[in-house]
Tab-separated table of C-alpha atoms and ligand atoms in Angstrom:
chain	number	residue	atom	x	y	z
Z	28	UNK	CA	3.424	-13.117	18.738
Z	29	UNK	CA	0.760	-12.541	21.395
Z	30	UNK	CA	-2.743	-13.021	19.967
Z	31	UNK	CA	-3.978	-12.675	16.433
Z	32	UNK	CA	-3.263	-9.489	14.526
Z	33	UNK	CA	-6.337	-7.330	13.995
Z	34	UNK	CA	-6.519	-4.444	11.560
Z	35	UNK	CA	-9.068	-1.623	11.649
Z	36	UNK	CA	-9.955	0.124	8.409
Z	37	UNK	CA	-12.552	0.505	5.685
Z	38	UNK	CA	-13.378	-2.345	3.351
Z	39	UNK	CA	-10.984	-0.888	0.813
Z	40	UNK	CA	-7.365	-0.231	0.016
Z	41	UNK	CA	-6.562	3.320	1.078
Z	42	UNK	CA	-3.714	3.625	3.541
Z	43	UNK	CA	-4.197	0.076	4.854
Z	44	UNK	CA	-3.433	-1.849	1.681
Z	45	UNK	CA	0.371	-1.762	1.965
Z	46	UNK	CA	-0.022	-3.084	5.513
Z	47	UNK	CA	-2.151	-5.972	4.212
Z	48	UNK	CA	0.526	-6.710	1.601
Z	49	UNK	CA	3.271	-6.777	4.235
Z	50	UNK	CA	1.348	-9.004	6.621
Z	51	UNK	CA	0.506	-11.402	3.802
Z	52	UNK	CA	4.104	-11.506	2.552
Z	53	UNK	CA	5.332	-12.125	6.091
Z	54	UNK	CA	2.861	-14.964	6.518
Z	55	UNK	CA	1.232	-13.188	9.476
Z	56	UNK	CA	-2.475	-14.024	9.681
Z	57	UNK	CA	-4.793	-11.128	10.417
Z	58	UNK	CA	-8.445	-10.391	10.914
Z	59	UNK	CA	-10.217	-7.201	9.962
Z	60	UNK	CA	-12.607	-4.911	11.761
Z	61	UNK	CA	-14.343	-3.138	8.903
Z	62	UNK	CA	-15.195	0.492	9.547
Z	63	UNK	CA	-18.680	1.182	8.166
Z	64	UNK	CA	-20.469	3.721	10.318
Z	65	UNK	CA	-19.740	7.001	12.037
Z	66	UNK	CA	-20.970	5.534	15.352
Z	67	UNK	CA	-18.372	2.765	15.107
Z	68	UNK	CA	-15.624	5.333	14.428
Z	69	UNK	CA	-16.714	7.593	17.308
Z	70	UNK	CA	-16.835	4.603	19.636
Z	71	UNK	CA	-13.294	3.629	18.657
Z	72	UNK	CA	-12.160	7.145	19.537
Z	73	UNK	CA	-14.115	7.079	22.820
Z	74	UNK	CA	-12.586	3.722	23.712
Z	75	UNK	CA	-9.119	5.188	23.189
Z	76	UNK	CA	-8.259	2.945	20.229
Z	77	UNK	CA	-7.173	5.689	17.845
Z	78	UNK	CA	-4.305	7.821	19.143
Z	79	UNK	CA	-4.771	10.582	16.567
Z	80	UNK	CA	-8.431	9.806	15.795
Z	81	UNK	CA	-7.238	8.222	12.555
Z	82	UNK	CA	-7.075	4.850	10.906
Z	83	UNK	CA	-5.234	2.652	9.908
Z	84	UNK	CA	-4.932	1.042	13.318
Z	85	UNK	CA	-3.335	-2.349	13.860
Z	86	UNK	CA	-3.424	-4.473	17.014
Z	87	UNK	CA	-0.254	-6.508	17.107
Z	88	UNK	CA	1.977	-7.915	19.862
Z	89	UNK	CA	-0.226	-6.378	22.565
Z	90	UNK	CA	0.014	-2.871	21.051
Z	91	UNK	CA	-2.389	-0.636	19.205
Z	92	UNK	CA	-0.345	0.871	16.401
Z	93	UNK	CA	-1.281	3.910	14.324
Z	94	UNK	CA	0.509	5.978	11.658
Z	95	UNK	CA	0.916	3.988	8.468
Z	96	UNK	CA	4.684	4.318	8.093
Z	97	UNK	CA	5.307	3.373	11.723
Z	98	UNK	CA	3.117	0.300	11.284
Z	99	UNK	CA	4.834	-0.674	8.038
Z	100	UNK	CA	8.263	-0.265	9.603
Z	101	UNK	CA	7.340	-2.355	12.627
Z	102	UNK	CA	5.977	-5.221	10.553
Z	103	UNK	CA	8.819	-5.148	8.069
Z	104	UNK	CA	11.408	-5.151	10.881
Z	105	UNK	CA	9.621	-8.085	12.474
Z	106	UNK	CA	9.535	-9.963	9.166
Z	107	UNK	CA	13.153	-9.223	8.251
Z	108	UNK	CA	12.147	-7.123	5.237
Z	109	UNK	CA	14.501	-4.204	5.918
Z	110	UNK	CA	17.732	-5.388	4.368
Z	111	UNK	CA	20.781	-6.916	6.026
Z	112	UNK	CA	22.426	-3.746	7.363
Z	113	UNK	CA	21.949	0.014	7.720
Z	114	UNK	CA	23.093	0.716	4.163
Z	115	UNK	CA	20.599	-1.716	2.729
Z	116	UNK	CA	17.915	-0.345	5.053
Z	117	UNK	CA	18.340	3.217	3.882
Z	118	UNK	CA	18.077	2.058	0.272
Z	119	UNK	CA	14.942	0.102	1.155
Z	120	UNK	CA	13.508	3.247	2.783
Z	121	UNK	CA	14.365	5.402	-0.235
Z	122	UNK	CA	12.743	2.998	-2.692
Z	123	UNK	CA	9.694	2.533	-0.464
Z	124	UNK	CA	9.194	6.300	-0.274
Z	125	UNK	CA	9.722	6.662	-4.039
Z	126	UNK	CA	7.084	4.028	-4.743
Z	127	UNK	CA	4.758	5.579	-2.151
Z	128	UNK	CA	5.024	8.929	-3.967
Z	129	UNK	CA	3.099	7.285	-6.798
Z	130	UNK	CA	0.702	5.630	-4.336
Z	131	UNK	CA	0.026	9.010	-2.731
Z	132	UNK	CA	-1.047	10.346	-6.131
Z	133	UNK	CA	-3.425	7.419	-6.642
Z	134	UNK	CA	-4.981	7.659	-3.179
Z	135	UNK	CA	-7.288	10.661	-3.807
Z	136	UNK	CA	-8.221	9.636	-7.367
Z	137	UNK	CA	-11.643	8.137	-6.628
Z	138	UNK	CA	-12.503	11.105	-4.400
Z	139	UNK	CA	-12.148	13.533	-7.328
Z	140	UNK	CA	-15.163	14.532	-9.423
Z	141	UNK	CA	-15.465	11.925	-12.218
Z	142	UNK	CA	-14.632	14.501	-14.901
Z	143	UNK	CA	-11.257	15.294	-13.279
Z	144	UNK	CA	-10.053	11.712	-12.942
Z	145	UNK	CA	-8.873	11.331	-16.555
Z	146	UNK	CA	-6.584	14.343	-16.303
Z	147	UNK	CA	-5.243	13.224	-12.985
Z	148	UNK	CA	-4.487	9.768	-14.430
Z	149	UNK	CA	-2.652	11.330	-17.382
Z	150	UNK	CA	-0.560	13.319	-14.951
Z	151	UNK	CA	0.223	10.237	-12.852
Z	152	UNK	CA	1.229	8.363	-15.996
Z	153	UNK	CA	3.568	11.165	-17.044
Z	154	UNK	CA	5.235	11.390	-13.641
Z	155	UNK	CA	5.516	7.605	-13.242
Z	156	UNK	CA	7.029	7.139	-16.719
Z	157	UNK	CA	9.375	10.111	-16.636
Z	158	UNK	CA	10.541	10.188	-13.067
Z	159	UNK	CA	9.916	7.064	-10.989
Z	160	UNK	CA	9.806	4.004	-13.259
Z	161	UNK	CA	13.115	4.922	-14.988
Z	162	UNK	CA	14.824	4.963	-11.582
Z	163	UNK	CA	13.583	1.490	-10.637
Z	164	UNK	CA	14.308	0.200	-14.161
Z	165	UNK	CA	17.912	1.408	-13.853
Z	166	UNK	CA	18.350	-0.100	-10.376
Z	167	UNK	CA	17.162	-3.476	-11.632
Z	168	UNK	CA	19.179	-3.282	-14.861
Z	169	UNK	CA	22.395	-2.492	-12.974
Z	170	UNK	CA	21.724	-5.281	-10.468
Z	171	UNK	CA	21.021	-7.757	-13.250
Z	172	UNK	CA	17.435	-8.334	-12.051
Z	173	UNK	CA	16.209	-9.980	-8.874
Z	174	UNK	CA	15.285	-8.032	-5.743
Z	175	UNK	CA	15.632	-4.266	-5.533
Z	176	UNK	CA	18.052	-4.395	-2.602
Z	177	UNK	CA	20.541	-7.150	-1.783
Z	178	UNK	CA	19.668	-10.794	-2.258
Z	179	UNK	CA	16.429	-11.100	-0.338
Z	180	UNK	CA	12.871	-9.801	-0.375
Z	181	UNK	CA	12.418	-6.416	1.309
Z	182	UNK	CA	9.644	-3.938	1.939
Z	183	UNK	CA	10.902	-2.072	-1.150
Z	184	UNK	CA	10.011	-4.995	-3.430
Z	185	UNK	CA	6.572	-5.294	-1.884
Z	186	UNK	CA	5.840	-1.588	-2.042
Z	187	UNK	CA	6.983	-1.307	-5.649
Z	188	UNK	CA	5.035	-4.378	-6.753
Z	189	UNK	CA	1.874	-3.099	-5.061
Z	190	UNK	CA	2.217	0.216	-6.901
Z	191	UNK	CA	3.064	-1.412	-10.252
Z	192	UNK	CA	-0.038	-3.584	-10.011
Z	193	UNK	CA	-2.297	-0.697	-8.946
Z	194	UNK	CA	-1.048	1.479	-11.811
Z	195	UNK	CA	-1.287	-1.415	-14.298
Z	196	UNK	CA	-4.955	-1.878	-13.377
Z	197	UNK	CA	-5.655	1.614	-14.703
Z	198	UNK	CA	-3.018	1.773	-17.476
Z	199	UNK	CA	-2.347	-1.777	-18.664
Z	200	UNK	CA	0.326	-0.778	-21.226
Z	201	UNK	CA	2.417	1.376	-18.909
Z	202	UNK	CA	5.264	-1.122	-18.460
Z	203	UNK	CA	5.843	-1.644	-22.190
Z	204	UNK	CA	9.098	0.349	-22.216
Z	205	UNK	CA	10.321	-1.041	-18.896
Z	206	UNK	CA	11.475	-4.640	-19.475
Z	207	UNK	CA	13.195	-4.971	-16.106
Z	208	UNK	CA	10.081	-3.806	-14.287
Z	209	UNK	CA	8.076	-6.401	-16.237
Z	210	UNK	CA	10.545	-9.087	-15.171
Z	211	UNK	CA	10.469	-7.815	-11.575
Z	212	UNK	CA	6.678	-7.900	-11.533
Z	213	UNK	CA	6.647	-11.515	-12.710
Z	214	UNK	CA	9.387	-12.586	-10.282
Z	215	UNK	CA	7.959	-11.055	-7.101
Z	216	UNK	CA	4.367	-11.975	-7.995
Z	217	UNK	CA	5.410	-15.605	-8.216
Z	218	UNK	CA	6.751	-15.826	-4.636
Z	219	UNK	CA	4.379	-18.196	-2.836
Z	220	UNK	CA	2.958	-15.793	-0.197
Z	221	UNK	CA	2.549	-13.044	-2.791
Z	222	UNK	CA	1.087	-15.386	-5.364
Z	223	UNK	CA	-1.527	-16.494	-2.833
Z	224	UNK	CA	-2.319	-12.888	-1.879
Z	225	UNK	CA	-2.859	-12.011	-5.544
Z	226	UNK	CA	-5.477	-14.717	-6.002
Z	227	UNK	CA	-9.208	-13.906	-5.855
Z	228	UNK	CA	-10.628	-14.470	-2.377
Z	229	UNK	CA	-7.503	-13.285	-0.539
Z	230	UNK	CA	-7.577	-10.323	1.857
Z	231	UNK	CA	-6.382	-7.987	-0.901
Z	232	UNK	CA	-8.926	-5.273	-1.625
Z	233	UNK	CA	-10.404	-4.178	-4.928
Z	234	UNK	CA	-9.940	-0.877	-6.701
Z	235	UNK	CA	-11.880	1.816	-4.823
Z	236	UNK	CA	-15.363	2.557	-6.140
Z	237	UNK	CA	-18.033	5.145	-5.318
Z	238	UNK	CA	-19.441	2.923	-2.597
Z	239	UNK	CA	-16.072	3.006	-0.797
Z	240	UNK	CA	-15.847	6.786	-1.210
Z	241	UNK	CA	-19.366	7.256	0.185
Z	242	UNK	CA	-18.578	5.112	3.230
Z	243	UNK	CA	-15.398	7.070	3.967
Z	244	UNK	CA	-17.308	10.357	3.639
Z	245	UNK	CA	-20.102	9.095	5.888
Z	246	UNK	CA	-17.725	7.845	8.592
Z	247	UNK	CA	-15.729	11.086	8.650
Z	248	UNK	CA	-18.816	13.274	8.163
Z	249	UNK	CA	-17.353	15.047	5.105
Q	14	GSH	N1	-0.460	10.181	8.978
Q	14	GSH	C1	-1.522	9.241	9.103
Q	14	GSH	C2	-1.071	7.864	8.588
Q	14	GSH	O1	-0.198	7.827	7.723
Q	14	GSH	O2	-1.572	6.856	9.070
Q	14	GSH	C3	-2.720	9.734	8.314
Q	14	GSH	C4	-3.903	8.810	8.542
Q	14	GSH	C5	-5.171	9.349	7.934
Q	14	GSH	O3	-5.258	10.503	7.483
Q	14	GSH	N2	-6.178	8.493	7.949
Q	14	GSH	C6	-7.477	8.893	7.474
Q	14	GSH	C7	-8.269	9.307	8.685
Q	14	GSH	O4	-8.370	8.567	9.641
Q	14	GSH	C8	-8.166	7.715	6.812
Q	14	GSH	S1	-7.225	7.064	5.477
Q	14	GSH	N3	-8.840	10.496	8.641
Q	14	GSH	C9	-9.682	10.987	9.678
Q	14	GSH	C10	-9.216	12.292	10.187
Q	14	GSH	O5	-8.041	12.638	9.983
Q	14	GSH	O6	-10.023	12.972	10.809
């Protein structure tokens, strides 16, 4: 790999967090340029760093990558997290997208007026418990536990664990009727690179707060 990986985003999870998870799981060290001001963002655009005037942006292997899914796919291909063949890869992709459906519902939560967040959370809980978690529970039950796809860690495991943990933070009892998801959470969390990433002081970000929301609004002038 040519040079150290550098990621450009806010000091928060948002669309960058899954990329941080992947890099950490792959054992790829990275440094962060934290986006804090509108001037910094406009300068990045002026300097031609942001193809679509959007972040996340990741400098890796001499390239400046944008578009979250493209970045995730590049890193997971590089790390060997896409399954052993095309059939495993398409399963990985399906599970990743399923897990991201839940992530996409969480993403705007902190940007909602405080009084609307409770309702939104209830809705997320309902959809997670009725539609998505039963699918992953069944996959794991039928496989007899372990990884979601095949016999090795893939992007699907990482994406699902990230979502499980983010949802758990807000609804700590949500896994009570999903024993295989509980087992999965414990198993993947214990892998050395993941375990380290889950410890305080790692490059994992905290739950978004109003400070994060205000910075994003300031940078994008919204
Ligand atoms: N499709 C893009 C991706 O998945 O990376 C969307 C990226 C995106 O919307 N990023 C937001 C952004 O840069 C920040 S999380 N917004 C500024 C804008 O669109 O003007």
